[in-house]
Coordinates of C-alpha atoms and ligand atoms in Angstrom, one line a residue:
Chain A
M1 CA 32.4 10.9 -24.5
S2 CA 29.1 9.6 -25.5
A3 CA 26.2 9.4 -23.0
P4 CA 26.6 6.5 -20.6
F5 CA 24.8 3.2 -20.9
V6 CA 21.6 2.9 -19.0
L7 CA 22.3 -0.4 -17.8
E8 CA 25.7 -2.3 -18.1
A9 CA 27.4 -5.5 -16.7
R10 CA 31.0 -5.8 -16.9
G11 CA 32.9 -9.2 -16.3
V12 CA 30.0 -10.5 -14.2
V13 CA 31.0 -13.9 -12.8
K14 CA 28.5 -16.3 -11.1
Y15 CA 29.0 -19.8 -9.6
F16 CA 26.1 -22.1 -8.3
G17 CA 28.4 -24.6 -6.3
A18 CA 30.7 -25.8 -8.8
V19 CA 28.5 -25.1 -11.8
C20 CA 29.9 -21.8 -13.7
A21 CA 26.7 -19.9 -14.8
L22 CA 28.5 -16.7 -15.8
D23 CA 31.9 -16.6 -16.8
G24 CA 32.7 -12.8 -17.2
A25 CA 29.5 -11.7 -19.0
Q26 CA 29.5 -8.1 -20.6
L27 CA 26.3 -6.4 -21.6
Q28 CA 25.6 -2.9 -22.5
L29 CA 22.2 -1.4 -22.9
A30 CA 21.8 2.0 -24.6
D31 CA 19.1 4.8 -23.8
G32 CA 16.0 3.8 -25.8
E33 CA 17.4 0.6 -27.1
I34 CA 15.6 -2.8 -27.4
L35 CA 18.3 -5.4 -27.0
A36 CA 17.8 -9.0 -27.6
L37 CA 19.7 -11.5 -25.3
L38 CA 20.0 -14.7 -27.2
G39 CA 21.6 -18.3 -26.3
D40 CA 20.9 -22.0 -26.0
N41 CA 19.4 -23.4 -23.0
G42 CA 21.7 -23.0 -20.0
A43 CA 23.7 -20.3 -21.6
G44 CA 23.3 -18.2 -18.7
K45 CA 20.8 -15.4 -19.8
S46 CA 18.3 -15.9 -16.9
T47 CA 21.2 -16.0 -14.5
L48 CA 22.7 -12.7 -16.2
I49 CA 19.4 -10.7 -15.7
K50 CA 19.1 -12.2 -12.2
C51 CA 22.5 -10.5 -11.6
L52 CA 21.2 -7.3 -13.2
T53 CA 18.3 -7.3 -11.0
G54 CA 19.5 -7.8 -7.6
V55 CA 18.2 -11.3 -7.3
H56 CA 21.6 -12.8 -7.4
R57 CA 24.8 -11.4 -6.2
P58 CA 27.7 -11.7 -8.8
D59 CA 30.8 -13.4 -7.2
A60 CA 32.8 -10.9 -9.4
G61 CA 32.5 -8.1 -11.8
E62 CA 30.2 -5.1 -11.6
I63 CA 26.7 -3.8 -12.5
R64 CA 26.5 0.0 -13.6
V65 CA 23.2 2.0 -13.7
D66 CA 23.8 5.4 -16.0
G67 CA 27.4 4.7 -15.8
A68 CA 27.5 4.6 -12.0
R69 CA 28.4 1.4 -10.0
L70 CA 25.6 0.0 -8.1
T71 CA 25.6 -2.8 -5.6
M72 CA 22.2 -4.4 -5.1
K73 CA 21.4 -6.4 -2.1
S74 CA 17.8 -7.4 -3.4
A75 CA 15.5 -7.1 -6.1
A76 CA 14.2 -3.9 -4.3
D77 CA 17.3 -2.3 -5.0
A78 CA 16.9 -2.8 -8.9
R79 CA 13.3 -1.4 -8.6
A80 CA 14.4 1.7 -6.8
A81 CA 17.0 2.3 -9.7
G82 CA 13.9 2.2 -12.2
I83 CA 14.6 -1.5 -13.5
E84 CA 11.6 -3.9 -13.6
T85 CA 11.6 -7.4 -14.4
V86 CA 9.2 -10.0 -15.9
Y87 CA 10.9 -13.4 -14.9
Q88 CA 10.6 -16.5 -16.8
D89 CA 8.9 -18.0 -14.1
L90 CA 6.2 -15.0 -14.4
A91 CA 5.7 -14.5 -10.5
L92 CA 2.1 -13.4 -10.6
F93 CA -0.1 -14.0 -7.8
D94 CA -2.9 -16.6 -9.0
N95 CA -5.1 -16.1 -6.1
L96 CA -5.2 -12.2 -6.6
S97 CA -7.1 -9.9 -8.9
P98 CA -5.4 -8.2 -11.7
T99 CA -5.4 -4.9 -9.8
Q100 CA -4.0 -6.6 -6.6
N101 CA -1.3 -8.1 -8.9
F102 CA -0.6 -4.9 -10.6
F103 CA 0.2 -3.1 -7.3
A104 CA 1.4 -5.9 -5.0
G105 CA 4.1 -4.7 -3.0
R106 CA 3.4 -0.9 -3.7
E107 CA -0.3 -0.5 -3.0
Q108 CA -1.7 2.9 -2.8
V109 CA -2.7 3.7 0.8
S110 CA -4.2 6.4 2.7
G111 CA -2.8 7.2 6.4
A112 CA 0.5 5.5 6.1
R113 CA 2.3 7.8 8.3
L114 CA -0.2 7.3 11.1
L115 CA -1.0 3.4 10.5
G116 CA 2.1 2.2 9.1
R117 CA 1.4 -1.3 7.5
L118 CA -2.2 -1.0 8.6
A119 CA -2.7 1.9 6.3
V120 CA -6.0 1.8 4.3
L121 CA -5.8 0.7 0.8
R122 CA -7.1 2.8 -2.0
K123 CA -8.8 0.1 -3.8
R124 CA -10.6 2.4 -6.4
S125 CA -7.8 4.5 -7.5
M126 CA -5.7 1.4 -7.9
H127 CA -8.3 -0.2 -9.8
A128 CA -8.7 2.7 -12.2
E129 CA -5.2 3.2 -12.6
T130 CA -4.6 -0.5 -13.5
L131 CA -7.5 -0.3 -16.1
V132 CA -5.5 2.7 -17.7
A133 CA -2.1 1.0 -17.7
L134 CA -3.6 -2.1 -19.3
D135 CA -5.4 -0.1 -21.8
R136 CA -2.5 2.1 -22.7
L137 CA -0.7 -1.1 -23.8
G138 CA -3.5 -2.8 -25.4
V139 CA -3.8 -5.5 -22.9
R140 CA -7.3 -6.8 -22.6
I141 CA -8.6 -9.0 -19.8
P142 CA -12.0 -10.0 -18.8
Q143 CA -14.3 -7.2 -17.3
D144 CA -15.0 -8.8 -13.9
A145 CA -12.0 -10.9 -13.7
A146 CA -11.6 -12.2 -10.1
T147 CA -8.6 -13.7 -9.9
V148 CA -5.6 -13.8 -12.6
G149 CA -5.1 -17.6 -12.2
L150 CA -8.0 -18.6 -14.3
M151 CA -6.7 -16.3 -17.1
S152 CA -5.1 -17.5 -20.3
G153 CA -1.3 -17.3 -20.7
G154 CA -1.4 -14.0 -23.0
Q155 CA -3.5 -12.1 -20.6
R156 CA -1.4 -13.1 -17.8
Q157 CA 1.8 -12.1 -19.5
G158 CA 0.1 -8.9 -20.5
I159 CA -0.6 -8.0 -16.9
A160 CA 3.1 -8.9 -15.9
V161 CA 4.4 -6.8 -18.7
A162 CA 2.3 -3.8 -18.2
R163 CA 3.0 -3.9 -14.5
A164 CA 6.7 -3.8 -15.3
A165 CA 6.2 -0.9 -17.9
A166 CA 4.0 1.2 -15.5
F167 CA 6.6 1.1 -12.7
A168 CA 9.7 1.0 -14.6
G169 CA 11.6 4.6 -14.9
R170 CA 14.1 3.3 -17.1
V171 CA 14.5 -0.5 -18.0
V172 CA 12.1 -3.4 -18.4
I173 CA 13.8 -6.9 -18.8
L174 CA 11.6 -9.5 -20.1
D175 CA 12.6 -13.1 -20.0
E176 CA 11.2 -15.2 -22.6
P177 CA 7.8 -13.3 -22.4
T178 CA 6.4 -15.2 -25.7
A179 CA 7.6 -18.8 -24.7
A180 CA 4.1 -20.1 -23.5
L181 CA 2.0 -18.0 -25.8
G182 CA 0.1 -18.8 -29.0
L183 CA 0.6 -16.7 -32.1
R184 CA -1.9 -14.0 -31.4
E185 CA -1.1 -13.7 -27.8
S186 CA 2.8 -13.5 -28.8
R187 CA 1.6 -10.7 -31.2
A188 CA -0.1 -8.7 -28.3
V189 CA 3.1 -8.9 -26.2
L190 CA 5.6 -8.0 -29.0
D191 CA 3.2 -4.9 -29.9
I192 CA 3.5 -3.9 -26.3
V193 CA 7.4 -4.2 -26.3
K194 CA 7.6 -2.0 -29.4
R195 CA 5.9 0.7 -27.5
L196 CA 8.0 0.8 -24.5
P197 CA 11.0 3.1 -26.1
E198 CA 8.2 5.7 -26.7
Q199 CA 7.7 5.7 -22.9
G200 CA 11.4 6.4 -22.3
I201 CA 12.0 3.0 -21.5
S202 CA 14.8 0.8 -22.6
V203 CA 14.2 -2.8 -23.0
I204 CA 16.4 -6.2 -22.7
L205 CA 14.3 -9.1 -24.2
I206 CA 15.4 -12.7 -23.8
S207 CA 14.0 -15.0 -26.6
H208 CA 14.5 -18.3 -28.5
N209 CA 12.5 -16.7 -31.1
L210 CA 14.7 -15.2 -34.0
D211 CA 11.5 -13.8 -35.9
H212 CA 10.2 -12.1 -32.8
V213 CA 13.8 -10.7 -32.1
T214 CA 14.1 -9.6 -35.6
E215 CA 10.8 -7.8 -35.5
V216 CA 11.5 -5.7 -32.3
A217 CA 15.0 -5.6 -31.4
D218 CA 17.7 -3.0 -32.4
R219 CA 20.5 -5.2 -31.5
A220 CA 21.0 -8.8 -30.5
V221 CA 23.8 -10.2 -28.3
V222 CA 24.3 -14.0 -28.2
M223 CA 25.4 -15.6 -24.9
R224 CA 27.1 -19.3 -24.8
R225 CA 28.6 -20.7 -21.6
G226 CA 28.3 -17.8 -19.4
R227 CA 29.8 -15.4 -21.7
V228 CA 28.7 -13.0 -24.4
V229 CA 30.3 -14.3 -27.6
G230 CA 29.1 -12.0 -30.2
E231 CA 26.3 -9.5 -31.6
A232 CA 24.6 -8.2 -34.8
V233 CA 21.7 -6.1 -35.9
P234 CA 18.9 -8.6 -36.1
S235 CA 17.7 -9.0 -39.8
D236 CA 17.1 -11.6 -42.2
E237 CA 20.6 -11.4 -43.5
T238 CA 22.2 -11.8 -40.2
H239 CA 19.8 -14.6 -39.2
E240 CA 22.3 -17.5 -39.9
Q241 CA 25.2 -15.6 -38.2
L242 CA 23.1 -15.4 -35.2
V243 CA 22.1 -19.1 -35.2
G244 CA 25.6 -20.0 -35.8
L245 CA 26.8 -17.7 -32.8
I246 CA 24.1 -19.4 -30.6
V247 CA 24.9 -23.1 -31.6
N248 CA 28.8 -22.9 -32.0
G249 CA 29.8 -19.6 -30.0
Chain B
M1 CA -24.0 -20.2 4.6
A2 CA -26.5 -22.5 2.8
I3 CA -25.1 -25.5 4.8
L4 CA -25.6 -23.5 8.0
I5 CA -29.3 -22.8 7.2
V6 CA -30.1 -26.4 6.3
L7 CA -28.3 -27.6 9.5
F8 CA -30.6 -25.0 11.4
A9 CA -33.8 -26.4 9.7
V10 CA -32.9 -30.1 10.3
M11 CA -32.0 -29.5 13.9
T12 CA -35.1 -27.7 14.4
L13 CA -37.2 -30.6 13.0
L14 CA -35.1 -33.1 14.8
S15 CA -35.1 -31.5 18.2
S16 CA -37.9 -29.5 19.9
V17 CA -35.4 -27.9 22.1
F18 CA -33.1 -26.6 19.3
F19 CA -34.9 -23.4 18.2
T20 CA -35.6 -22.1 21.8
E21 CA -34.2 -18.8 23.0
R22 CA -32.0 -20.5 25.6
N23 CA -30.6 -23.0 23.4
L24 CA -29.8 -20.5 20.8
Q25 CA -28.3 -18.3 23.3
N26 CA -26.2 -21.3 24.5
L27 CA -25.3 -22.0 20.9
V28 CA -23.9 -18.3 20.4
M29 CA -21.9 -18.5 23.7
Q30 CA -20.2 -21.9 22.8
T31 CA -19.6 -21.1 19.3
S32 CA -18.2 -17.5 19.9
V33 CA -15.2 -19.5 21.2
I34 CA -14.7 -21.7 18.2
A35 CA -15.3 -18.4 16.2
V36 CA -12.7 -16.2 18.0
L37 CA -10.1 -19.0 17.6
A38 CA -11.2 -19.5 14.0
V39 CA -10.6 -16.1 12.9
G40 CA -6.9 -16.2 14.1
Q41 CA -6.3 -19.6 12.6
L42 CA -7.8 -18.3 9.3
L43 CA -5.0 -15.5 9.3
V44 CA -2.5 -18.3 9.8
I45 CA -3.9 -20.6 7.1
V46 CA -4.3 -17.9 4.6
T47 CA -0.5 -17.6 4.8
R48 CA -0.2 -21.5 4.1
G49 CA 0.2 -22.0 7.8
I50 CA -1.3 -23.9 10.5
D51 CA -1.4 -23.4 14.4
I52 CA -2.4 -26.3 16.4
S53 CA -1.3 -24.7 19.6
V54 CA -4.3 -22.5 20.1
G55 CA -6.4 -24.8 22.4
S56 CA -3.2 -25.0 24.8
I57 CA -2.9 -21.3 24.7
L58 CA -6.4 -20.9 25.3
G59 CA -5.9 -23.2 28.6
L60 CA -2.8 -21.4 29.6
S61 CA -4.5 -18.0 29.1
T62 CA -7.5 -18.9 31.6
I63 CA -4.9 -19.7 34.1
T64 CA -2.5 -16.7 33.9
G65 CA -5.7 -14.5 33.7
G66 CA -7.3 -16.2 36.8
L67 CA -4.1 -16.2 38.8
A68 CA -3.6 -12.6 38.0
F69 CA -7.0 -11.4 39.1
G70 CA -6.2 -12.9 42.4
T71 CA -3.2 -10.5 42.7
A72 CA -3.5 -6.7 43.5
W73 CA -2.1 -5.5 40.2
G74 CA -4.1 -7.6 38.2
G75 CA -7.3 -6.9 40.0
S76 CA -9.1 -5.1 37.3
A77 CA -11.1 -6.7 34.5
V78 CA -9.0 -5.0 31.9
A79 CA -5.8 -6.0 33.2
T80 CA -7.2 -9.7 33.5
I81 CA -8.2 -9.4 29.7
L82 CA -4.9 -7.9 28.8
I83 CA -3.0 -10.5 30.7
M84 CA -4.8 -13.2 28.7
A85 CA -4.4 -11.7 25.5
G86 CA -0.7 -11.1 26.2
T87 CA -0.2 -14.8 27.1
G88 CA -1.7 -15.5 23.7
L89 CA 0.5 -13.0 22.0
A90 CA 3.6 -14.4 23.9
V91 CA 3.2 -18.1 22.8
G92 CA 2.0 -17.0 19.4
A93 CA 5.4 -14.9 19.1
V94 CA 7.2 -17.9 20.2
N95 CA 5.5 -20.0 17.2
G96 CA 6.2 -17.3 14.8
I97 CA 9.7 -16.4 15.5
A98 CA 10.7 -19.9 15.9
Y99 CA 9.3 -21.1 12.7
V100 CA 10.3 -18.0 10.4
Y101 CA 13.8 -17.4 12.0
G102 CA 14.6 -20.9 13.2
R103 CA 13.9 -21.8 9.4
M104 CA 11.6 -24.6 10.1
P105 CA 10.4 -26.4 7.2
N106 CA 6.8 -25.9 8.3
P107 CA 4.9 -24.6 11.3
L108 CA 3.2 -27.8 12.4
I109 CA 6.1 -29.0 14.4
I110 CA 6.7 -25.8 16.4
T111 CA 3.1 -25.4 17.0
L112 CA 2.8 -29.1 18.0
A113 CA 5.5 -28.2 20.6
T114 CA 3.9 -25.2 22.0
L115 CA 0.8 -27.3 22.2
G116 CA 2.7 -29.4 24.7
I117 CA 4.7 -26.5 26.3
A118 CA 1.5 -24.3 27.2
R119 CA -0.6 -27.1 28.4
G120 CA 2.2 -28.4 30.6
L121 CA 2.7 -24.7 32.0
A122 CA -0.9 -24.5 32.6
L123 CA -1.1 -27.6 34.7
I124 CA 2.3 -26.6 36.3
I125 CA 1.4 -23.1 37.4
S126 CA -2.2 -24.0 38.3
G127 CA -1.0 -27.2 40.3
G128 CA -3.5 -28.9 38.0
D129 CA -6.6 -27.4 39.8
S130 CA -8.8 -24.7 38.5
V131 CA -8.6 -21.2 39.7
V132 CA -12.0 -20.0 40.8
G133 CA -13.1 -16.4 40.3
M134 CA -13.1 -13.9 37.5
P135 CA -13.5 -10.2 37.3
G136 CA -17.3 -9.2 36.8
L137 CA -16.8 -8.0 33.2
V138 CA -15.1 -11.2 32.1
V139 CA -18.1 -13.2 33.7
D140 CA -20.5 -10.8 31.6
L141 CA -18.5 -11.5 28.4
G142 CA -18.8 -15.1 28.9
S143 CA -22.1 -15.7 30.2
G144 CA -24.1 -12.4 30.3
L145 CA -26.8 -11.1 27.9
V146 CA -27.7 -7.7 26.1
G147 CA -31.4 -8.1 25.9
P148 CA -31.6 -11.5 24.2
V149 CA -28.1 -11.5 22.8
P150 CA -25.3 -13.0 24.7
W151 CA -22.3 -10.7 25.2
A152 CA -20.1 -13.3 23.8
G153 CA -21.7 -12.7 20.5
V154 CA -21.2 -9.2 20.6
F155 CA -17.5 -9.9 21.4
L156 CA -17.2 -12.2 18.5
L157 CA -18.8 -9.3 16.2
V158 CA -16.2 -6.9 17.4
V159 CA -13.2 -9.3 17.0
A160 CA -14.4 -10.7 13.5
G161 CA -15.4 -7.0 12.4
A162 CA -11.8 -5.8 13.3
A163 CA -10.1 -8.8 11.6
S164 CA -12.4 -8.6 8.7
F165 CA -11.2 -4.7 8.2
L166 CA -7.8 -5.4 8.5
T167 CA -7.6 -8.4 6.1
R168 CA -9.8 -6.5 3.4
Q169 CA -9.0 -2.9 3.7
T170 CA -5.2 -2.6 4.8
Q171 CA -2.0 -3.1 3.2
W172 CA -1.0 -5.7 5.6
G173 CA -4.3 -7.6 4.6
A174 CA -3.4 -7.4 1.0
W175 CA 0.2 -8.9 1.8
I176 CA -1.1 -12.0 3.9
Y177 CA -3.0 -13.1 0.8
A178 CA 0.1 -12.2 -1.3
V179 CA 2.3 -14.3 0.9
G180 CA 0.0 -17.1 1.2
G181 CA -0.6 -17.2 -2.6
N182 CA 3.1 -16.9 -3.8
P183 CA 5.8 -16.4 -1.1
E184 CA 8.5 -16.1 -3.8
A185 CA 6.8 -13.7 -5.8
A186 CA 5.8 -11.8 -2.4
A187 CA 9.5 -11.7 -1.6
R188 CA 10.5 -10.6 -5.1
V189 CA 8.1 -7.4 -5.0
G190 CA 9.5 -6.5 -1.8
M191 CA 7.0 -7.5 0.8
P192 CA 8.5 -8.3 4.4
V193 CA 7.5 -12.1 4.0
R194 CA 9.0 -13.1 7.3
R195 CA 7.6 -10.3 9.5
V196 CA 4.2 -10.9 7.8
L197 CA 4.3 -14.5 8.7
V198 CA 5.2 -13.7 12.1
S199 CA 2.4 -11.4 12.7
V200 CA -0.2 -14.0 11.8
Y201 CA 1.0 -16.2 14.8
C202 CA 1.1 -13.3 17.0
L203 CA -2.7 -12.7 16.1
S204 CA -3.6 -16.1 16.1
G205 CA -2.2 -16.3 19.9
V206 CA -4.0 -13.3 20.6
C207 CA -7.2 -14.7 19.4
A208 CA -6.7 -17.7 21.4
G209 CA -6.1 -15.5 24.4
L210 CA -9.3 -13.6 23.8
A211 CA -11.3 -16.9 23.4
A212 CA -10.0 -17.8 26.9
V213 CA -11.9 -14.6 28.1
L214 CA -15.2 -16.2 27.0
V215 CA -14.4 -19.4 28.5
A216 CA -13.3 -18.1 31.7
G217 CA -16.1 -15.9 31.8
R218 CA -18.7 -18.5 31.2
T219 CA -17.2 -21.0 34.0
D220 CA -16.0 -18.0 36.3
S221 CA -12.9 -19.7 36.6
G222 CA -9.6 -20.6 34.9
F223 CA -8.7 -24.3 34.4
P224 CA -5.7 -26.1 32.8
Q225 CA -7.7 -28.6 30.6
A226 CA -9.7 -25.5 29.0
G227 CA -9.5 -25.7 25.3
Q228 CA -8.3 -29.0 24.9
L229 CA -8.9 -30.1 21.3
S230 CA -10.5 -27.0 20.3
E231 CA -7.8 -26.6 17.8
L232 CA -9.7 -29.2 15.8
D233 CA -12.9 -27.1 15.7
A234 CA -10.9 -23.9 14.7
I235 CA -9.4 -25.5 11.9
A236 CA -12.3 -27.3 10.7
A237 CA -14.3 -24.0 10.7
V238 CA -11.6 -22.3 8.7
I239 CA -11.9 -25.0 6.0
I240 CA -15.5 -25.4 6.0
G241 CA -15.7 -21.6 5.8
G242 CA -14.1 -21.6 2.3
A243 CA -10.3 -21.2 3.2
S244 CA -7.9 -23.2 1.3
I245 CA -5.3 -25.1 3.3
L246 CA -2.8 -24.3 0.2
G247 CA -2.9 -20.7 1.3
G248 CA -3.8 -17.3 -0.3
R249 CA -7.7 -17.8 0.0
G250 CA -10.3 -17.5 2.8
T251 CA -12.4 -14.9 4.5
V252 CA -13.1 -14.0 8.2
S253 CA -16.8 -14.2 7.6
G254 CA -16.5 -17.6 5.9
A255 CA -14.4 -18.7 9.1
V256 CA -17.3 -17.5 11.3
V257 CA -19.8 -19.3 9.4
G258 CA -17.9 -22.3 9.6
A259 CA -17.7 -21.9 13.2
F260 CA -21.2 -21.9 13.6
I261 CA -21.4 -24.9 11.4
I262 CA -19.3 -26.6 13.8
G263 CA -21.0 -25.4 16.7
T264 CA -24.3 -26.3 15.5
I265 CA -23.3 -29.8 14.6
R266 CA -21.9 -30.2 18.3
N267 CA -25.0 -28.6 19.9
G268 CA -27.2 -30.8 17.8
L269 CA -25.4 -33.9 18.5
N270 CA -25.6 -32.8 22.3
L271 CA -29.4 -32.3 22.1
L272 CA -30.0 -35.6 20.3
D273 CA -27.9 -37.3 23.3
V274 CA -25.1 -38.5 21.1
D275 CA -22.1 -39.4 23.2
P276 CA -19.7 -36.6 23.3
N277 CA -16.8 -38.8 21.8
W278 CA -18.9 -39.2 18.7
Q279 CA -19.0 -35.3 18.4
L280 CA -15.1 -35.5 18.2
V281 CA -15.4 -38.4 15.5
T282 CA -17.8 -36.3 13.6
V283 CA -15.6 -33.1 13.6
G284 CA -12.6 -34.8 12.5
V285 CA -14.5 -36.5 9.7
V286 CA -16.0 -33.1 8.6
V287 CA -12.2 -31.6 8.7
A288 CA -10.8 -34.6 6.5
L289 CA -13.6 -34.3 4.0
A290 CA -13.3 -30.3 3.6
V291 CA -9.5 -30.4 3.3
E292 CA -10.0 -33.5 0.6
L293 CA -12.7 -31.0 -1.2
D294 CA -10.2 -28.2 -1.2
V295 CA -7.5 -30.3 -2.7
I296 CA -10.0 -31.5 -5.4
R297 CA -11.2 -28.0 -6.0
A298 CA -7.6 -26.7 -6.4
A299 CA -6.9 -29.5 -9.0
L300 CA -10.0 -28.8 -10.9
E301 CA -8.9 -25.3 -11.1
R302 CA -5.5 -26.1 -12.4
R303 CA -7.1 -28.0 -15.0
F304 CA -9.5 -25.2 -16.1
Q305 CA -6.5 -23.1 -16.2
A306 CA -4.7 -25.3 -18.4
V307 CA -7.8 -25.6 -20.8
Q308 CA -7.6 -21.9 -20.8
A309 CA -4.1 -21.4 -21.8
G310 CA -4.7 -24.2 -24.4
R311 CA -7.5 -22.4 -25.9
G312 CA -5.6 -19.2 -26.0
S313 CA -2.9 -20.6 -28.3
A314 CA -5.2 -23.0 -30.1
G315 CA -7.4 -20.3 -31.0
A316 CA -4.6 -18.0 -32.2
S317 CA -3.1 -20.7 -34.4
A318 CA -6.3 -21.6 -36.0
Ligands
LIG1 N1 19.7 -21.4 -8.8 C1 20.5 -22.1 -9.4 N2 21.1 -23.1 -8.8 C2 22.0 -23.9 -9.6 N3 22.4 -23.9 -10.9 C3 21.6 -22.9 -11.7 C4 20.9 -22.3 -10.8 N4 20.3 -21.2 -11.7 C5 20.8 -21.5 -12.8 N5 21.7 -22.6 -12.8 C6 22.5 -23.1 -13.9 O1 23.4 -22.2 -14.4 C7 23.3 -22.1 -15.8 C8 22.7 -21.2 -16.6 O2 21.2 -21.1 -16.5 P1 20.3 -20.2 -17.0 O3 19.1 -20.3 -16.2 O4 21.0 -18.7 -16.7 O5 20.2 -20.3 -18.3 P2 19.3 -19.8 -19.6 O6 20.4 -19.1 -20.6 O7 18.3 -18.9 -19.0 O8 18.5 -21.1 -20.2 P3 17.1 -21.3 -20.8 O9 17.1 -20.6 -22.2 O10 16.8 -22.8 -20.4 O11 16.2 -20.4 -19.8 C9 22.6 -23.6 -16.1 O12 23.6 -24.6 -16.1 C10 21.7 -23.8 -15.0 O13 21.6 -25.2 -14.6
LIG2 MG1 16.2 -18.7 -18.8

């Protein structure tokens, strides 16, 4: 038998009231793979990854990590399993600095055992590590940036992706990371994504941009009406086939 | 800070009494009360909340402290102070727990409710009369001097210093700014958002209890009307001090400076023999203006952000 998949969804069903967002979705992510997730608006892509990352609890079906079934109660469970996500709605803290954003929720502290939540922040160390992580992925931000709220879309996305990459043990999931970006900024984010497998990280990339998908993804699966309806290795030859799947299922 | 210096200069010109040792000591004693309340209020406002019950908590705490001092077990100064702070903690905990776990849409109504409840309880258990007599240490804190400096100012420095350290240097401090800036993202990255929220209302209550120590000490008594409308001063101080009512932004030192601006305005209007009711009007107007400025600033920032993002993509495609 071959190695188990890093991350797998089996028959996942999710309703929002009467709306069926996922209708038995299947997804398999292999080790070191960059998998593109395609589909028209409302196909269920975001909902599927929210089920994979503990944000939503599926009504039926199961999530497996390294072949073992995992029931996640919150996003923290997914993170503990080495899965980091950059959501479509970014989820940065506009009022905080890049470093504070980077370490939000997992601040480095001294004296945690004695002081608990009042443990003292290790600001310098966090700042230095943030700069290293951003640099490693080629994310450039203004030197003395006070808060990320005033940064450009590309810089913000760069911080979000770098944060996910820095803390993910196994999988980074990106929901339309280039949607709001210009050409050059998209370029920078794609370059970051391409480098992730070198660090032992598998990727799920949601995108509406087939050129981007063709450039970085090893495999593309297409969703429609809450189900995966087909897949292909993205290339210029399969371009039309993928478009057909997206539009007609 | 610049505003404060200008205010000081103007008042010195307008009133010969203003820049005298006596009056400045008086100013520090009065303002320390506002500033201690403002420190607690800052924590709440940073998390996008508001606590309008602090004036009533202050009043209730002077009564519980005063009554406890009359009994054998509450006789020591430390016990009296602990009872005042504890009273604040108790009401603050009610605020926080009811707001968060009662799933109330905002903290305004619950703190309005405890504004009524705490004031009512203060009047009931005191029978409407003041409770005369406070422990020596409390009196010293409220009205005593170390050299030329009022103990109240030292007390404020300790409270503000502790709060400043907690907000700037600890993990909890990082979390209150994160929760205020983006509560959903805070929950997603695994911060205990609910407990963080409860904690700030508890601390705001404690600060109100500590402010009660200063008020009770200055008058050597507890009285049920103490602190009436001082929530207005506290909120004004925080907003003038640069915090955003939209959450995620503001510093302890800013709130203290804001308190001194409010305190100086009040003190100055007093010296100029302006009807005290006009002080209330003035502070009210200042609050309204400061909030509007904050809203305008946020709008400008959003526009700037949009321009930045636009420039990023335009520059790339050009
Ligand atoms: N929290 C929610 N409550 C109610 N309905 C929802 C919710 N989230 C998603 N839906 C519905 O579920 C369906 C799938 O939405 P989803 O966001 O997963 O689509 P998507 O493939 O990510 O689309 P897009 O490309 O526009 O991001 C849609 O009909 C959407 O309206
Ligand atoms: Mg989506």
